[in-house]
Coordinates of C-alpha atoms in Angstrom, one line a residue:
M30 CA 34.6 217.5 113.6
G31 CA 32.0 218.4 116.4
M32 CA 29.6 220.0 114.2
A33 CA 30.1 216.8 112.3
A34 CA 28.5 214.3 115.3
L35 CA 25.1 215.6 115.1
S36 CA 25.2 214.6 111.7
A37 CA 23.9 211.1 113.3
F38 CA 20.5 212.9 114.4
E39 CA 19.5 213.6 111.0
M40 CA 20.3 210.1 109.3
A41 CA 18.2 208.6 112.8
N42 CA 15.2 210.9 111.2
L43 CA 15.7 209.5 108.3
V44 CA 15.9 206.0 109.5
L45 CA 12.4 206.0 111.5
G46 CA 10.7 208.0 109.1
R47 CA 9.6 211.2 111.6
L48 CA 11.5 214.0 113.1
A49 CA 12.6 211.9 116.5
Y50 CA 15.3 215.0 117.0
Q51 CA 15.1 218.1 116.1
V52 CA 19.0 219.8 116.7
H53 CA 19.0 223.4 117.6
V54 CA 22.7 225.1 117.6
L55 CA 22.7 227.5 120.6
S56 CA 25.7 230.2 121.2
E57 CA 25.4 232.9 124.6
Q58 CA 24.6 235.6 122.0
G59 CA 23.4 233.5 119.0
G60 CA 23.8 234.6 115.4
P61 CA 26.7 234.0 113.2
V62 CA 29.7 231.8 115.2
R63 CA 32.5 231.4 112.7
N64 CA 34.4 228.1 113.3
S65 CA 38.3 226.8 112.6
L66 CA 37.8 226.3 109.4
G67 CA 36.6 230.1 108.9
F68 CA 33.2 230.0 107.7
A69 CA 30.2 230.6 109.9
V70 CA 26.9 228.5 111.6
E71 CA 24.2 230.3 112.5
S72 CA 22.8 229.9 116.3
Q73 CA 20.0 231.0 118.3
P74 CA 20.3 232.8 121.4
F75 CA 20.6 231.3 125.3
G76 CA 16.7 231.5 126.4
D77 CA 15.0 229.4 128.8
G78 CA 13.8 226.8 126.4
F79 CA 14.0 223.0 127.8
F80 CA 16.2 220.8 125.3
D81 CA 15.9 217.1 126.3
T82 CA 19.9 216.4 125.4
T83 CA 22.1 219.8 125.8
V84 CA 25.6 218.4 123.5
T85 CA 28.8 221.0 123.8
I86 CA 31.5 221.1 121.5
G87 CA 35.1 222.5 121.8
S88 CA 37.7 223.7 119.6
L89 CA 40.8 222.8 118.3
R90 CA 43.0 225.0 120.6
V91 CA 41.2 224.8 123.8
K92 CA 40.9 228.3 126.0
P93 CA 38.9 229.1 128.9
S94 CA 34.9 229.3 128.8
T95 CA 32.9 232.2 129.2
P96 CA 30.8 232.8 132.7
G97 CA 28.0 232.4 130.8
L98 CA 28.1 229.2 129.2
L99 CA 29.3 228.1 132.3
A100 CA 26.0 228.9 133.8
Y101 CA 24.0 227.9 131.1
L102 CA 25.6 224.1 131.2
R103 CA 25.6 224.1 135.6
E104 CA 21.4 224.9 134.5
A105 CA 20.9 222.4 131.5
A106 CA 22.4 219.6 133.7
G107 CA 20.0 219.8 136.4
T108 CA 16.9 220.1 133.4
S109 CA 18.4 217.9 130.7
R110 CA 17.8 214.1 130.7
R111 CA 21.4 213.8 129.0
V112 CA 24.2 216.5 128.9
A113 CA 27.0 215.6 126.7
G114 CA 30.3 216.8 125.7
I115 CA 32.3 215.5 122.0
C116 CA 35.9 216.3 121.7
T117 CA 36.9 219.5 123.7
G118 CA 33.6 220.2 124.7
A119 CA 34.6 217.7 127.9
Y120 CA 36.8 220.8 128.7
V121 CA 33.8 222.9 128.7
L122 CA 32.3 221.0 131.1
A123 CA 35.2 219.8 133.2
E124 CA 35.4 223.4 133.4
A125 CA 31.7 223.7 134.9
G126 CA 32.2 221.2 137.4
L127 CA 30.2 218.7 135.9
L128 CA 32.9 215.4 136.2
D129 CA 34.0 216.6 139.2
G130 CA 34.0 212.6 140.6
R131 CA 32.4 211.3 137.4
R132 CA 34.8 209.0 134.5
A133 CA 35.1 211.0 131.1
T134 CA 36.9 210.5 128.6
T135 CA 37.6 212.7 125.3
H136 CA 39.9 213.2 122.0
W137 CA 43.5 210.9 122.7
S138 CA 46.0 213.5 122.2
H139 CA 44.0 215.8 125.0
A140 CA 43.4 213.4 127.5
R141 CA 46.4 213.8 129.9
S142 CA 45.7 217.8 129.8
L143 CA 42.4 217.5 130.7
Q144 CA 43.4 215.1 133.7
R145 CA 46.0 217.4 134.5
L146 CA 43.8 220.6 134.8
Y147 CA 40.8 219.0 136.3
P148 CA 42.4 216.3 138.9
A149 CA 38.9 216.0 140.2
V150 CA 38.2 214.6 136.9
K151 CA 38.3 210.6 136.4
V152 CA 39.8 210.5 132.9
E153 CA 39.5 207.0 131.0
E154 CA 42.1 208.4 128.1
D155 CA 42.3 205.7 125.9
R156 CA 37.6 205.0 125.5
I157 CA 35.5 205.5 122.6
F158 CA 33.1 207.3 125.0
S159 CA 32.1 207.5 128.9
V160 CA 28.9 206.9 130.5
D161 CA 28.3 208.5 134.0
G162 CA 24.9 209.3 134.9
N163 CA 23.3 211.8 133.1
V164 CA 26.6 213.2 131.6
W165 CA 28.1 211.3 128.8
T166 CA 31.7 212.2 127.2
S167 CA 33.5 210.7 123.9
A168 CA 36.1 211.6 121.4
G169 CA 33.8 212.1 118.3
L170 CA 30.9 211.1 116.4
D171 CA 30.4 207.7 118.2
L172 CA 29.1 209.7 121.1
A173 CA 26.4 210.8 118.7
V174 CA 25.8 207.0 117.6
A175 CA 25.7 205.6 121.1
L176 CA 22.9 208.6 122.0
V177 CA 21.0 207.0 119.4
E178 CA 20.8 203.8 120.8
D179 CA 19.9 204.6 124.1
D180 CA 17.2 206.1 122.8
F181 CA 16.1 203.6 119.5
G182 CA 18.0 200.7 120.1
S183 CA 21.2 198.8 118.5
E184 CA 19.2 198.5 115.1
V185 CA 18.6 201.8 114.6
A186 CA 22.1 202.7 115.8
K187 CA 23.3 199.8 113.5
A188 CA 21.1 201.6 110.1
V189 CA 22.3 205.1 111.1
A190 CA 26.3 204.4 111.7
R191 CA 25.6 202.4 107.6
K192 CA 24.0 205.9 106.7
L193 CA 26.8 207.8 107.7
V194 CA 29.2 205.5 106.0
V195 CA 31.2 204.2 109.8
Y196 CA 32.4 200.6 109.8
L197 CA 30.6 199.7 112.6
R198 CA 29.5 201.0 115.8
R199 CA 32.5 200.6 118.5
P200 CA 31.2 199.6 122.2
G201 CA 32.4 202.7 124.8
G202 CA 34.6 201.0 126.0
Q203 CA 37.3 199.8 123.2
S204 CA 40.5 201.9 122.0
Q205 CA 40.5 205.3 119.9
F206 CA 43.5 203.3 118.1
S207 CA 42.1 200.3 115.2
A208 CA 44.8 198.0 115.0
L209 CA 44.4 198.5 111.3
L210 CA 44.8 202.5 111.6
D211 CA 48.0 202.0 113.5
L212 CA 49.8 199.4 111.4
E213 CA 48.8 202.4 108.4
P214 CA 49.7 199.9 105.4
R215 CA 50.7 202.4 102.5
S216 CA 49.7 199.6 99.7
D217 CA 46.5 198.1 98.5
R218 CA 48.1 194.6 98.4
V219 CA 48.7 194.5 102.5
R220 CA 45.7 196.3 103.0
R221 CA 43.8 193.6 101.6
A222 CA 45.8 191.1 103.3
L223 CA 44.7 192.6 106.7
V224 CA 40.8 193.8 105.8
H225 CA 41.2 189.9 105.3
A226 CA 42.5 189.0 108.3
K227 CA 40.3 191.0 110.5
E228 CA 37.3 189.9 108.3
K229 CA 38.7 185.9 108.7
L230 CA 39.9 185.5 112.5
T231 CA 39.2 182.0 112.8
N232 CA 41.4 181.0 109.8
E233 CA 44.8 179.9 110.7
L234 CA 45.8 183.0 109.3
S235 CA 49.1 181.7 107.8
V236 CA 51.8 183.9 105.6
E237 CA 50.3 182.1 102.4
E238 CA 46.8 182.3 103.3
L239 CA 47.5 186.7 103.8
A240 CA 50.2 186.6 100.6
A241 CA 47.6 184.9 98.8
A242 CA 45.0 187.5 99.8
A243 CA 47.6 190.3 99.0
N244 CA 48.3 188.2 94.9
L245 CA 52.3 187.7 96.3
S246 CA 54.1 185.2 96.9
P247 CA 55.0 184.3 99.9
R248 CA 58.1 185.8 100.4
Q249 CA 57.3 188.7 98.6
F250 CA 54.4 189.8 101.5
S251 CA 56.9 188.8 104.5
R252 CA 59.5 191.2 102.8
L253 CA 56.7 193.9 101.8
F254 CA 54.9 193.9 105.1
R255 CA 57.5 194.1 107.1
Q256 CA 58.7 197.6 105.3
E257 CA 55.1 198.5 105.3
T258 CA 54.4 198.2 108.6
G259 CA 57.9 197.5 111.0
Q260 CA 56.2 194.4 112.0
T261 CA 55.9 190.9 111.2
P262 CA 52.4 189.4 109.8
A263 CA 52.0 186.9 112.7
K264 CA 52.6 189.9 115.1
A265 CA 49.9 191.5 113.1
V266 CA 48.1 188.7 113.4
E267 CA 48.0 189.1 116.9
H268 CA 47.1 192.5 117.6
L269 CA 43.4 192.2 114.9
R270 CA 42.4 189.4 117.8
L271 CA 43.2 190.8 120.8
E272 CA 41.5 193.8 119.4
A273 CA 38.5 191.4 118.8
A274 CA 38.8 189.7 122.0
R275 CA 38.8 193.1 123.9
V276 CA 35.3 193.8 121.9
M277 CA 34.1 190.3 123.0
M278 CA 34.9 191.1 126.4
E279 CA 33.5 194.0 127.0
E280 CA 29.9 192.7 125.5
G281 CA 30.1 190.5 128.4
R282 CA 28.1 187.9 126.8
H283 CA 30.8 185.0 126.4
S284 CA 33.0 182.9 128.1
M285 CA 36.9 182.9 127.6
D286 CA 37.1 180.0 126.0
V287 CA 34.3 181.2 123.4
I288 CA 36.4 184.4 122.7
A289 CA 39.3 182.3 122.2
R290 CA 37.7 180.6 119.4
E291 CA 36.1 183.0 118.4
T292 CA 38.8 185.5 117.9
G293 CA 41.1 182.6 116.3
F294 CA 43.6 181.9 119.6
A295 CA 42.6 178.6 119.4
D296 CA 42.6 178.0 123.6
R297 CA 42.6 180.4 126.2
E298 CA 46.4 179.7 127.0
R299 CA 47.4 181.1 123.4
M300 CA 45.3 184.3 124.1
R301 CA 46.5 184.6 128.1
R302 CA 50.1 184.8 126.8
A303 CA 49.6 187.4 123.9
S304 CA 47.1 189.2 126.0
L305 CA 49.9 189.4 128.8
R306 CA 52.7 190.7 126.2
A307 CA 50.4 193.5 124.6
Y308 CA 48.5 194.1 128.0
G309 CA 50.5 193.4 131.0
Q310 CA 47.6 191.6 132.3
P311 CA 45.7 188.7 131.7
P312 CA 42.1 188.5 129.7
Q313 CA 40.2 188.4 133.4
V314 CA 41.9 191.4 134.7
V315 CA 40.5 193.0 131.7
R316 CA 37.4 191.4 131.6
R317 CA 36.8 192.4 135.1
S318 CA 38.1 196.1 134.7
F319 CA 35.0 196.1 131.5
E320 CA 33.0 195.0 134.0
S321 CA 33.4 196.7 136.8
S322 CA 33.0 200.2 134.5
R323 CA 29.4 198.5 133.5
I324 CA 28.7 198.2 136.9
S325 CA 30.1 202.1 138.0
A326 CA 28.0 203.4 134.8
L327 CA 24.6 201.2 136.2
E328 CA 25.4 203.5 139.7

């Protein structure tokens, strides 16, 4: 999974029409390194070469790193412009002491273990990626796309995301969980209705409208939707709207009135009540947490 994220750099070269990135795969001893699927990846041994960005990847089963790997990463932290950890690569950076006192994230299933093992790390367990100084951590592919954006801007990053067939380039503060994935509809009809809702948030999105998108009667649709998702259509639509509102809050470019209108809540009060139900916090508190994270990253 970690190696797959490196495809973003290859796609960036294609988008830019030049060799903007050269990727070198390193290991302590060099030679073939067997991965979790059972086949080997060729690597070069650690040396004295300088790399602009050093990215470390972990493994499905986290295990202690060798002294040589930890020493190499500590040196890289002082010579590379950026040091990054993909998925459980964050454990390796933490083991090397590079995350002490820093904000960091990893795959959601490992986040609490990372916090328990390395209490000096400020683990943000539900972020897509975190940036603290020159240290970047992420759950996966989003980190590589974000690095490309850092180097060449949002338009190149969007083009790379399209080539990777990623639905969109997600902001770092967005939840690792998507409302659509969380609902997990089994049938194409319910899935079509949810995609329609996500794309038309400013509509009323009544049961009748969603049923029409699913090509079902309202009664059939309501029954099937609850069977497949365990929620009412109205509750699912609220979750989609809150997810979109969180993204707009993190961007920091819009007033609460605009966010409420653009996400279909119509007014700030309805959005406030929905936020309290879902997060136990009003939108202003959610927004302040994003703003605080941005300020910390700049510092």
